[in-house]
XYZ file of C-alpha atoms in Angstrom:
670
model
C 11.119 -3.278 -35.263
C 7.469 -3.560 -36.350
C 5.249 -0.480 -36.091
C 1.635 -1.003 -35.069
C -1.263 1.307 -34.285
C -3.134 0.744 -31.030
C -6.376 2.699 -30.710
C -4.997 5.325 -33.089
C -1.547 5.604 -31.439
C 1.430 4.366 -33.458
C 4.169 2.581 -31.498
C 7.234 0.433 -32.180
C 7.308 -3.031 -30.637
C 10.154 -5.559 -30.299
C 10.504 -8.241 -32.950
C 8.511 -11.321 -31.889
C 6.153 -9.449 -29.554
C 2.499 -10.422 -29.456
C -0.463 -8.131 -29.997
C -1.219 -8.312 -26.258
C 2.303 -7.115 -25.448
C 1.970 -4.341 -28.033
C -1.250 -3.169 -26.382
C 0.416 -3.133 -22.962
C 3.340 -1.106 -24.356
C 0.733 1.402 -25.506
C -0.655 1.565 -21.966
C -3.841 -0.417 -22.631
C -5.182 -2.916 -20.122
C -6.002 -6.263 -21.691
C -7.911 -8.766 -19.535
C -6.534 -12.316 -19.461
C -6.694 -15.562 -17.482
C -4.570 -18.122 -19.294
C -1.765 -15.781 -20.400
C 1.202 -15.406 -18.039
C 4.411 -13.569 -18.871
C 6.660 -16.425 -17.703
C 4.726 -19.353 -19.165
C 4.180 -20.617 -22.702
C 1.149 -19.327 -24.578
C -2.018 -21.429 -24.372
C -4.640 -19.119 -25.910
C -7.550 -20.989 -24.366
C -9.431 -18.508 -22.155
C -10.243 -16.059 -25.021
C -10.609 -13.132 -22.626
C -7.941 -11.035 -24.360
C -9.965 -10.487 -27.544
C -9.200 -7.420 -29.690
C -9.936 -6.330 -33.264
C -6.978 -6.454 -35.653
C -6.774 -5.194 -39.212
C -5.801 -6.557 -41.654
C -7.441 -9.759 -40.495
C -10.734 -11.618 -40.279
C -13.784 -9.520 -39.343
C -14.010 -10.920 -35.810
C -12.183 -10.439 -32.507
C -8.903 -12.335 -32.130
C -6.997 -13.631 -29.107
C -4.212 -11.067 -28.696
C -1.985 -13.311 -26.553
C -1.387 -15.783 -29.393
C -1.255 -13.340 -32.336
C 2.180 -12.013 -33.381
C 2.462 -8.264 -33.810
C 3.245 -7.407 -37.449
C 4.208 -4.195 -39.182
C 1.231 -2.098 -40.227
C -1.358 -3.702 -37.942
C -4.213 -1.533 -36.675
C -5.373 -2.816 -33.290
C -8.600 -1.747 -31.575
C -9.192 -2.582 -27.905
C -12.207 -0.377 -27.172
C -14.821 -1.067 -29.840
C -18.371 -2.196 -29.172
C -17.591 -5.563 -30.814
C -14.650 -6.164 -28.451
C -16.733 -5.155 -25.445
C -19.555 -7.515 -26.415
C -17.114 -10.378 -27.119
C -15.456 -10.027 -23.713
C -18.823 -9.927 -21.986
C -19.769 -13.130 -23.780
C -16.538 -14.879 -22.773
C -17.007 -13.834 -19.148
C -20.596 -15.119 -19.256
C -19.345 -18.511 -20.441
C -16.624 -18.624 -17.758
C -19.209 -17.992 -15.048
C -21.683 -20.654 -16.230
C -20.276 -23.270 -13.854
C -18.298 -21.125 -11.450
C -19.894 -21.391 -7.975
C -21.035 -18.371 -5.969
C -18.319 -18.969 -3.378
C -16.913 -15.463 -3.072
C -17.977 -14.897 0.580
C -16.178 -18.062 1.740
C -13.383 -18.248 -0.848
C -9.859 -17.457 0.366
C -9.130 -15.818 -2.986
C -11.787 -13.183 -2.262
C -10.358 -9.680 -2.391
C -7.422 -10.621 -4.646
C -9.166 -12.698 -7.307
C -8.615 -12.023 -11.013
C -12.020 -13.472 -11.855
C -13.763 -11.126 -9.396
C -11.924 -8.083 -10.707
C -12.443 -8.836 -14.391
C -16.082 -9.856 -13.952
C -16.686 -6.415 -12.459
C -14.723 -4.602 -15.163
C -15.575 -6.579 -18.300
C -18.629 -8.716 -17.513
C -22.385 -8.226 -17.641
C -24.510 -7.668 -14.574
C -26.740 -10.639 -15.465
C -26.550 -14.136 -16.898
C -28.845 -15.841 -19.401
C -28.011 -19.362 -18.185
C -30.401 -21.059 -15.791
C -29.096 -24.640 -15.996
C -27.627 -26.362 -12.946
C -23.936 -25.766 -12.372
C -21.622 -28.767 -12.618
C -19.532 -29.913 -9.645
C -16.143 -31.653 -9.548
C -14.585 -33.580 -6.698
C -11.633 -31.863 -5.045
C -8.255 -33.413 -5.843
C -5.442 -34.183 -3.436
C -2.214 -32.348 -4.314
C -0.267 -32.624 -1.068
C 0.261 -30.740 2.189
C 0.673 -27.311 0.599
C -2.111 -26.978 -1.997
C -5.850 -27.040 -1.179
C -8.051 -27.688 -4.198
C -11.581 -26.558 -4.960
C -11.841 -27.726 -8.530
C -15.467 -26.703 -9.091
C -14.076 -23.147 -9.317
C -11.535 -24.084 -12.029
C -11.873 -22.301 -15.392
C -9.308 -24.547 -17.182
C -6.806 -21.780 -17.853
C -4.009 -24.446 -17.594
C -1.557 -22.072 -15.898
C -0.877 -24.690 -13.205
C -0.111 -27.341 -15.828
C 2.367 -25.108 -17.613
C 4.028 -23.915 -14.413
C 4.479 -27.461 -13.171
C 6.090 -28.632 -16.416
C 8.058 -25.565 -17.470
C 9.189 -23.827 -14.272
C 9.098 -26.520 -11.595
C 10.300 -29.288 -13.912
C 7.724 -31.764 -12.560
C 5.074 -32.428 -15.248
C 2.659 -34.079 -12.828
C -0.480 -32.011 -13.462
C -2.688 -32.415 -16.514
C -6.220 -32.174 -17.891
C -8.616 -35.105 -18.181
C -11.634 -35.541 -20.479
C -13.109 -33.025 -22.900
C -15.609 -30.216 -23.152
C -17.819 -29.695 -20.129
C -16.274 -32.764 -18.458
C -12.749 -31.279 -18.488
C -10.970 -31.275 -15.150
C -7.437 -30.690 -13.962
C -5.744 -33.126 -11.603
C -2.333 -34.384 -10.546
C -1.089 -37.741 -11.747
C -3.257 -40.430 -10.082
C -4.430 -37.659 -7.714
C -1.178 -37.958 -5.778
C 0.949 -35.361 -4.006
C 2.677 -32.879 -6.304
C 6.381 -33.518 -5.676
C 7.774 -30.082 -6.500
C 9.233 -27.844 -3.803
C 7.685 -24.879 -5.660
C 4.066 -26.046 -5.267
C 2.946 -22.905 -3.418
C 3.408 -20.924 -6.627
C 0.577 -22.950 -8.189
C -1.845 -21.012 -6.002
C -0.167 -17.742 -6.997
C -0.617 -18.364 -10.734
C -4.195 -19.624 -10.348
C -6.444 -16.690 -11.356
C -9.449 -18.065 -9.421
C -9.830 -19.883 -6.091
C -9.346 -23.403 -7.480
C -5.856 -23.766 -5.940
C -5.219 -22.230 -2.521
C -2.564 -22.332 0.195
C -3.703 -25.206 2.423
C -1.857 -24.134 5.630
C -3.586 -20.738 5.551
C -7.078 -21.808 4.574
C -9.801 -19.734 6.336
C -7.133 -17.898 8.370
C -7.098 -14.384 6.922
C -8.493 -11.803 4.547
C -6.157 -9.632 2.459
C -7.638 -6.331 3.660
C -6.700 -7.186 7.269
C -2.994 -7.304 6.515
C -0.109 -4.864 6.697
C 2.594 -5.537 4.088
C 6.302 -5.383 4.942
C 9.137 -6.010 2.419
C 11.740 -8.522 3.565
C 14.472 -10.889 2.363
C 14.191 -14.665 2.581
C 16.750 -16.422 4.812
C 15.889 -20.056 4.037
C 18.740 -20.267 1.515
C 21.458 -18.046 0.041
C 19.472 -16.867 -2.997
C 18.035 -13.885 -1.115
C 14.543 -14.131 -2.598
C 12.538 -10.938 -2.244
C 9.469 -11.597 -0.114
C 6.585 -9.766 1.498
C 5.551 -10.400 5.080
C 1.809 -9.921 5.537
C 1.173 -9.003 9.177
C -1.997 -8.943 11.247
C -1.558 -7.260 14.624
C 1.624 -8.864 16.086
C 1.794 -11.988 13.920
C 3.143 -12.685 10.438
C 0.211 -14.433 8.762
C 1.673 -15.290 5.367
C 4.669 -14.818 3.095
C 4.373 -13.934 -0.588
C 7.011 -13.270 -3.263
C 7.979 -9.810 -4.461
C 9.033 -9.439 -8.081
C 12.776 -9.095 -8.590
C 13.932 -10.052 -12.075
C 17.558 -10.338 -10.964
C 16.929 -12.780 -8.126
C 13.730 -14.807 -7.784
C 11.599 -13.390 -10.630
C 8.194 -13.845 -8.950
C 8.585 -17.311 -7.426
C 9.531 -18.590 -3.967
C 9.987 -22.094 -2.587
C 7.516 -23.846 -0.302
C 10.001 -23.630 2.574
C 10.218 -19.870 2.137
C 6.451 -19.509 1.917
C 5.202 -21.910 4.589
C 7.741 -21.717 7.420
C 5.623 -18.794 8.628
C 3.751 -20.935 11.168
C 7.045 -21.547 12.993
C 7.512 -17.864 13.827
C 5.059 -18.321 16.726
C 6.071 -21.853 17.745
C 8.925 -23.231 19.854
C 10.141 -19.688 20.493
C 12.641 -18.619 23.125
C 10.987 -15.769 25.004
C 12.994 -15.491 28.258
C 16.581 -16.139 29.430
C 17.607 -19.543 30.770
C 20.653 -20.637 32.789
C 21.947 -24.200 33.036
C 22.808 -25.297 36.545
C 23.842 -28.874 37.413
C 22.772 -29.999 33.978
C 19.276 -28.503 34.168
C 17.894 -25.275 32.778
C 16.134 -22.732 34.964
C 14.521 -19.407 34.145
C 16.505 -16.254 34.856
C 15.948 -12.532 34.670
C 17.738 -10.442 32.077
C 19.780 -8.756 34.798
C 21.035 -12.071 36.160
C 21.677 -13.557 32.713
C 23.664 -10.519 31.536
C 25.692 -10.472 34.770
C 26.663 -14.117 34.222
C 27.452 -13.416 30.560
C 29.536 -10.338 31.387
C 31.606 -12.164 34.032
C 32.283 -15.044 31.653
C 33.367 -12.608 28.910
C 35.747 -10.817 31.272
C 37.261 -14.106 32.367
C 37.619 -15.561 28.847
C 38.950 -12.368 27.214
C 40.811 -13.249 24.030
C 39.792 -16.894 24.499
C 36.253 -15.999 23.356
C 34.962 -17.366 20.038
C 31.833 -16.554 18.035
C 30.026 -18.888 15.634
C 27.653 -17.174 13.200
C 24.441 -19.020 12.345
C 23.022 -19.544 8.873
C 20.125 -17.076 9.262
C 22.026 -14.089 10.670
C 21.908 -10.541 9.390
C 25.141 -8.619 8.798
C 24.495 -6.174 11.655
C 24.392 -8.932 14.283
C 27.607 -10.440 12.945
C 29.273 -7.023 12.954
C 28.210 -6.430 16.573
C 29.630 -9.847 17.524
C 32.865 -9.069 15.693
C 33.139 -5.692 17.445
C 32.512 -7.273 20.860
C 35.215 -9.900 20.346
C 37.567 -7.272 18.913
C 37.265 -5.295 22.144
C 38.307 -8.429 24.033
C 41.272 -9.042 21.742
C 39.810 -12.084 19.978
C 39.610 -12.858 16.264
C 38.038 -16.318 16.643
C 35.115 -15.883 14.234
C 33.601 -18.590 12.043
C 30.359 -19.069 10.147
C 30.837 -22.380 8.318
C 29.282 -24.491 11.054
C 29.437 -27.842 9.261
C 33.106 -27.522 8.256
C 32.905 -26.593 4.570
C 36.427 -26.371 3.189
C 37.293 -23.538 0.822
C 39.811 -20.707 0.729
C 38.368 -17.339 1.721
C 41.254 -15.118 0.629
C 39.396 -14.114 -2.551
C 35.699 -13.304 -2.249
C 35.354 -13.368 -6.032
C 36.454 -17.013 -6.059
C 33.666 -18.025 -3.656
C 30.784 -16.063 -5.228
C 28.166 -16.898 -7.854
C 29.964 -14.878 -10.514
C 27.637 -15.518 -13.470
C 24.895 -13.907 -11.340
C 21.569 -15.628 -10.753
C 19.893 -13.969 -13.738
C 22.984 -14.457 -15.899
C 23.244 -18.224 -15.439
C 20.194 -18.758 -17.658
C 22.179 -17.355 -20.605
C 24.866 -20.061 -20.297
C 25.376 -22.556 -23.127
C 26.658 -25.440 -21.022
C 26.607 -25.985 -17.244
C 28.614 -28.399 -15.094
C 27.161 -29.061 -11.629
C 29.825 -30.203 -9.159
C 28.494 -31.627 -5.894
C 25.280 -29.733 -6.420
C 21.744 -30.900 -5.632
C 20.591 -27.558 -6.939
C 16.899 -28.383 -6.627
C 17.165 -28.544 -2.831
C 20.060 -26.165 -2.242
C 18.701 -23.284 -4.341
C 15.311 -23.984 -5.974
C 15.164 -20.519 -7.571
C 18.554 -21.002 -9.225
C 17.370 -24.431 -10.404
C 14.539 -22.714 -12.309
C 17.176 -20.638 -14.142
C 19.289 -23.681 -15.040
C 16.143 -25.428 -16.306
C 15.819 -22.604 -18.842
C 19.289 -23.528 -20.121
C 18.186 -27.153 -20.566
C 14.876 -26.157 -22.200
C 16.708 -23.964 -24.726
C 18.896 -26.901 -25.752
C 21.925 -26.196 -23.574
C 23.793 -29.116 -22.047
C 23.822 -29.754 -18.302
C 26.385 -32.164 -16.820
C 26.581 -33.317 -13.208
C 29.244 -34.746 -10.905
C 27.689 -36.252 -7.787
C 25.070 -38.832 -6.781
C 22.255 -38.945 -9.322
C 19.125 -37.048 -8.258
C 16.065 -35.785 -10.110
C 16.682 -32.097 -10.818
C 13.595 -31.625 -12.982
C 15.647 -31.341 -16.172
C 17.838 -33.438 -18.423
C 21.242 -33.910 -16.770
C 24.108 -36.076 -18.039
C 25.595 -37.589 -14.872
C 29.303 -38.353 -15.047
C 29.788 -40.101 -11.680
C 30.118 -39.175 -8.031
C 33.915 -39.106 -7.599
C 35.778 -35.811 -7.179
C 38.610 -37.293 -9.222
C 36.512 -36.620 -12.327
C 37.437 -32.935 -12.000
C 40.956 -33.765 -13.166
C 39.835 -36.156 -15.896
C 36.641 -34.888 -17.507
C 35.244 -37.031 -20.357
C 35.960 -35.781 -23.869
C 32.294 -34.964 -24.700
C 32.253 -32.578 -21.732
C 35.472 -30.879 -22.836
C 34.145 -30.590 -26.397
C 30.901 -29.014 -25.175
C 32.812 -26.438 -23.114
C 35.225 -25.717 -25.971
C 32.303 -24.886 -28.271
C 30.422 -22.795 -25.704
C 30.396 -19.010 -25.701
C 29.209 -18.782 -22.078
C 30.300 -21.918 -20.198
C 29.540 -22.227 -16.483
C 30.530 -24.421 -13.545
C 28.460 -24.429 -10.331
C 30.288 -25.772 -7.280
C 27.893 -26.877 -4.572
C 28.291 -27.678 -0.874
C 28.727 -31.366 -1.653
C 32.033 -30.592 -3.356
C 33.062 -28.013 -0.761
C 32.445 -30.474 2.082
C 34.571 -33.130 0.339
C 37.528 -30.798 -0.265
C 36.857 -30.299 -3.970
C 37.177 -26.503 -4.068
C 40.738 -26.553 -5.415
C 39.903 -29.137 -8.070
C 36.895 -27.125 -9.240
C 38.909 -23.900 -9.323
C 41.535 -25.644 -11.444
C 38.901 -25.994 -14.212
C 38.753 -22.232 -14.830
C 41.642 -22.182 -17.319
C 41.164 -25.467 -19.245
C 37.402 -24.977 -19.646
C 37.697 -21.296 -20.566
C 35.240 -20.151 -17.907
C 36.393 -16.533 -17.875
C 35.947 -14.522 -21.068
C 35.357 -10.910 -21.962
C 32.267 -9.858 -19.977
C 31.661 -13.346 -18.581
C 32.801 -15.255 -15.503
C 31.391 -18.771 -15.429
C 32.898 -19.966 -12.129
C 30.184 -20.108 -9.479
C 30.122 -21.235 -5.859
C 26.648 -21.989 -4.536
C 26.198 -21.255 -0.838
C 23.211 -22.471 1.155
C 23.310 -20.100 4.162
C 21.749 -16.635 3.977
C 24.526 -15.257 6.181
C 27.464 -16.802 4.338
C 28.630 -14.018 2.006
C 28.146 -11.254 4.596
C 29.992 -13.445 7.096
C 32.937 -13.865 4.725
C 33.073 -10.103 4.166
C 33.031 -9.538 7.944
C 35.764 -12.085 8.580
C 33.730 -14.988 9.933
C 36.194 -17.433 8.400
C 39.285 -19.073 9.863
C 41.865 -20.572 7.530
C 41.086 -24.054 8.821
C 37.384 -23.449 9.355
C 35.576 -24.659 12.457
C 38.557 -26.902 13.302
C 40.639 -23.794 14.050
C 38.073 -22.672 16.620
C 38.171 -26.111 18.224
C 41.971 -26.125 18.252
C 42.082 -22.688 19.895
C 40.469 -24.204 23.017
C 38.173 -21.235 23.536
C 36.897 -20.802 27.076
C 33.662 -19.132 25.961
C 31.832 -19.829 22.695
C 29.143 -17.426 21.574
C 26.605 -19.249 19.407
C 24.906 -16.501 17.368
C 21.894 -18.446 16.153
C 24.239 -21.358 15.405
C 22.132 -24.526 15.412
C 24.043 -26.740 12.982
C 27.420 -26.925 14.746
C 28.110 -30.239 16.477
C 27.831 -30.133 20.280
C 31.178 -31.914 20.778
C 33.290 -29.371 18.869
C 33.995 -27.208 21.926
C 34.638 -29.484 24.918
C 35.062 -27.612 28.181
C 33.907 -24.274 26.785
C 31.060 -22.273 28.313
C 28.444 -21.877 25.560
C 26.155 -18.864 25.274
C 23.355 -19.140 22.730
C 21.609 -16.055 21.339
C 18.779 -17.182 19.101
C 15.067 -17.371 18.526
C 14.059 -21.053 18.534
C 14.617 -23.853 21.014
C 16.633 -25.986 18.624
C 20.014 -27.739 18.701
C 21.967 -24.607 19.654
C 19.810 -23.962 22.721
C 19.988 -27.619 23.774
C 23.784 -27.542 24.108
C 24.070 -24.037 25.619
C 24.868 -23.168 29.231
C 23.237 -19.759 28.927
C 20.307 -19.043 26.590
C 19.418 -15.464 25.648
C 16.253 -15.016 23.538
C 16.905 -13.127 20.299
C 14.821 -11.969 17.353
C 14.090 -13.827 14.135
C 14.682 -12.181 10.749
C 11.034 -11.008 10.697
C 11.489 -9.128 13.981
C 14.443 -6.895 13.130
C 15.876 -4.754 10.380
C 18.795 -6.404 8.660
C 21.279 -6.456 5.787
C 21.791 -9.670 3.824
C 24.228 -10.553 1.043
C 23.193 -13.396 -1.244
C 25.389 -15.980 -2.956
C 26.084 -13.704 -5.948
C 27.182 -10.801 -3.724
C 23.962 -8.791 -3.888
C 23.353 -6.584 -0.831
C 19.671 -6.384 0.144
C 17.817 -4.889 3.084
C 15.019 -6.441 5.114
C 12.564 -4.545 7.296
C 11.144 -5.277 10.732
C 7.597 -6.645 10.531
C 6.695 -7.502 14.142
C 8.188 -7.347 17.639
C 9.996 -10.312 19.220
C 7.830 -12.364 21.617
C 7.927 -12.061 25.388
C 11.230 -10.845 26.786
C 13.184 -11.570 23.588
C 15.363 -8.730 22.283
C 17.137 -7.943 19.030
C 20.495 -9.723 18.931
C 22.662 -6.631 18.542
C 21.039 -4.979 21.583
C 21.943 -8.000 23.738
C 25.575 -7.731 22.634
C 25.540 -3.977 23.249
C 24.176 -4.452 26.783
C 26.691 -7.113 27.785
C 29.637 -5.201 26.299
C 29.285 -2.594 29.030
C 29.351 -5.256 31.741
C 32.397 -6.882 30.141
C 34.324 -3.611 30.044
C 34.408 -3.432 26.252
C 31.563 -1.010 25.503
C 30.360 -1.043 21.906
C 30.181 2.426 20.262
C 26.504 2.391 19.206
C 23.232 2.794 21.066
C 20.628 2.213 18.364
C 20.267 0.332 15.103
C 20.985 3.387 12.943
C 24.310 3.935 14.679
C 25.140 0.234 14.359
C 24.480 0.212 10.598
C 26.459 3.462 10.174
C 29.439 1.968 12.034
C 29.264 -1.204 9.944
C 29.086 0.598 6.604
C 31.887 2.959 7.632
C 34.189 -0.023 8.189
C 32.750 -2.154 5.359
C 31.392 0.297 2.738
C 30.252 -2.476 0.406
C 27.592 -3.524 2.943
C 25.908 -0.142 2.551
C 25.305 -0.508 -1.184
C 21.968 -1.716 -2.498
C 22.673 -4.240 -5.257
C 25.616 -6.228 -6.570
C 28.942 -5.364 -4.966
C 32.304 -5.615 -6.659
C 34.081 -8.834 -5.688
C 37.480 -8.756 -7.447
C 38.445 -12.052 -9.051
C 41.622 -13.764 -7.901
C 42.666 -17.416 -7.786
C 43.952 -18.297 -4.311
C 47.392 -19.881 -4.295
C 48.355 -23.150 -2.682
C 45.095 -25.034 -3.241
C 45.072 -28.816 -3.643
C 43.629 -29.596 -7.068
C 44.071 -33.386 -6.784
C 41.120 -34.158 -4.510
C 39.321 -37.459 -4.972
C 36.642 -39.464 -3.226
C 32.863 -39.728 -3.222
C 30.593 -36.689 -3.064
C 27.698 -36.579 -0.622
C 25.039 -33.873 -0.579
C 24.867 -32.141 2.841
C 21.155 -31.279 2.527
C 19.417 -34.513 3.485
C 15.946 -33.005 3.846
C 14.984 -29.849 1.968
C 12.180 -28.973 4.377
C 14.165 -29.225 7.645
C 17.398 -27.330 7.078
C 17.289 -24.774 9.894
C 15.798 -24.022 13.301
C 12.761 -22.164 11.929
C 11.879 -24.853 9.387
C 12.255 -27.643 11.939
C 9.758 -25.869 14.207
C 7.119 -25.606 11.470
C 4.252 -28.146 11.481
C 3.798 -27.576 7.751
C 7.460 -28.275 7.015
C 7.327 -31.395 9.178
C 4.317 -32.631 7.215
C 6.043 -31.841 3.895
C 9.125 -33.749 5.042
C 7.106 -36.780 6.081
C 5.141 -36.886 2.854
C 7.604 -35.719 0.203
C 10.949 -36.892 1.610
C 10.167 -39.821 3.900
C 7.379 -41.141 1.677
C 4.648 -41.443 4.317
C 1.056 -41.331 3.120
C -1.837 -39.604 4.846
C -5.572 -40.159 4.688
C -7.741 -37.068 4.443
C -11.204 -36.897 5.953
C -14.114 -36.575 3.552
C -15.567 -33.080 3.359
């Protein structure tokens, strides 16, 4: 490892590190605009200048200079200070004085570094240039006069999002950044463009002029829009969540989140259920909590063991445990969470988990996607697989051809290919040290689980320290639900066949209304969506932002989310509704507050009390049909409208219309 001296302190740095990274290891702060840890090096802002010896007698850009043994680096000399002041003066020549009205104000890199490294005056008196704002879609608002041409957005779009649709036009003072033909940016990760922008040139359009960062209270939470479990931050003003930002977690989402995760926030105050409703003679009427719980309790007593519970895709583990405990007191085991009828054996949790881990999949040599539109089903796992493709690894796909933002060799869309893989695929897997298969919901819905599992042995997916068999779930509640027993052998069909007299829909909005004919349906949820429309009794619950909760992501990682705001109106946390009705039904649940509920859950299921990856022992279920055949269809038809919260979001509706349905919108001149 090279040894360098930074401001008189000798340190060892990793092979291949840059001078900027060496300075940071030594605890020095180096200003930068174009450099980003997760993007390729551009070296075009020149803010990170330092003196390096041996070398030319002038400051050098530390982000693009490799650290070499014996270097003496100075970050605090008068020459470096003067050079940085000069660079900042150049950057501010054309930057407008927009700080009082700029949404980036208060969290702007340019503001902070101008204060720390700039002069208090400028020698330029010429007129500032102006650039027309560009149209980049429903998520990104542009103000390109503020742009300093750091090119972070260009590199993010091409390297992380896999959609090289942003570039730079012209030269010198005429340089400007725009999307291709000034059209909508098609990536579902567009919101991150505003995060990487160090100035206010790219902003979040749905939140423009809505908030200031110093008004907000920050609450850590876990994303429920998919099964990745992205770490997020809910920024709250008074009783409303104003915006959602990513938290850094190298093992899960790095520092990115999808547009659905970021911009569903406007739905948390729209289309909400805030009071109980009872259906009488086909019409809904308002009811008091006392009346609604009395009706619910009587129905539970009457149904007894003929009560079933369907867990929704956005549920926390505590709510599912409370539902399980309530049904257990009535003598029922009719629990299911796979609302759309996905078919896979649940006897081995290791066989239905993402065993390579989300961070580990980027180290694979070759990847086979089976029934997987990974770009829509798990955008943050797609960014990891793109790293495999960018490093020269091979990615094969079985399913209808879609643009995944990377080079994929498509083999066809028939499940029968699992039993007869082409020879080039077999050769690639035979030569791979870390081969991986990702089985998506398209294959699970078509009965391809057994055929995919049969590939473990012939493709050598399990080796010392490596398990390359991965099942990709799309529901945030799926893994916790499987741990808690929300899985019948025959799936949702078993619940239908049991002819349940009462069906408890716990935030279940995707289950078909005709699956439970003759049953009395009670819906506990937060939005007036499909589940509420088919229910006979509607009890307003809390969304994920309005309650503490435990979530287990697709790789088996247990994470905890915190309560940010209170539920609206008369809505109550889901577990408290179940606790209240249990007393009326004669099956009182043994907890009176959330702490007691979580303690009871972790006592019965200790793995749900651990923070991090849990041990899911590997076992191949017996008796699976490995001869499945037939076409694969992707269940996610519209990335932006996959759940009740997203469907209630005006921003998600606009994204769907523009990016999925292909509608075009005219914007008023400003």
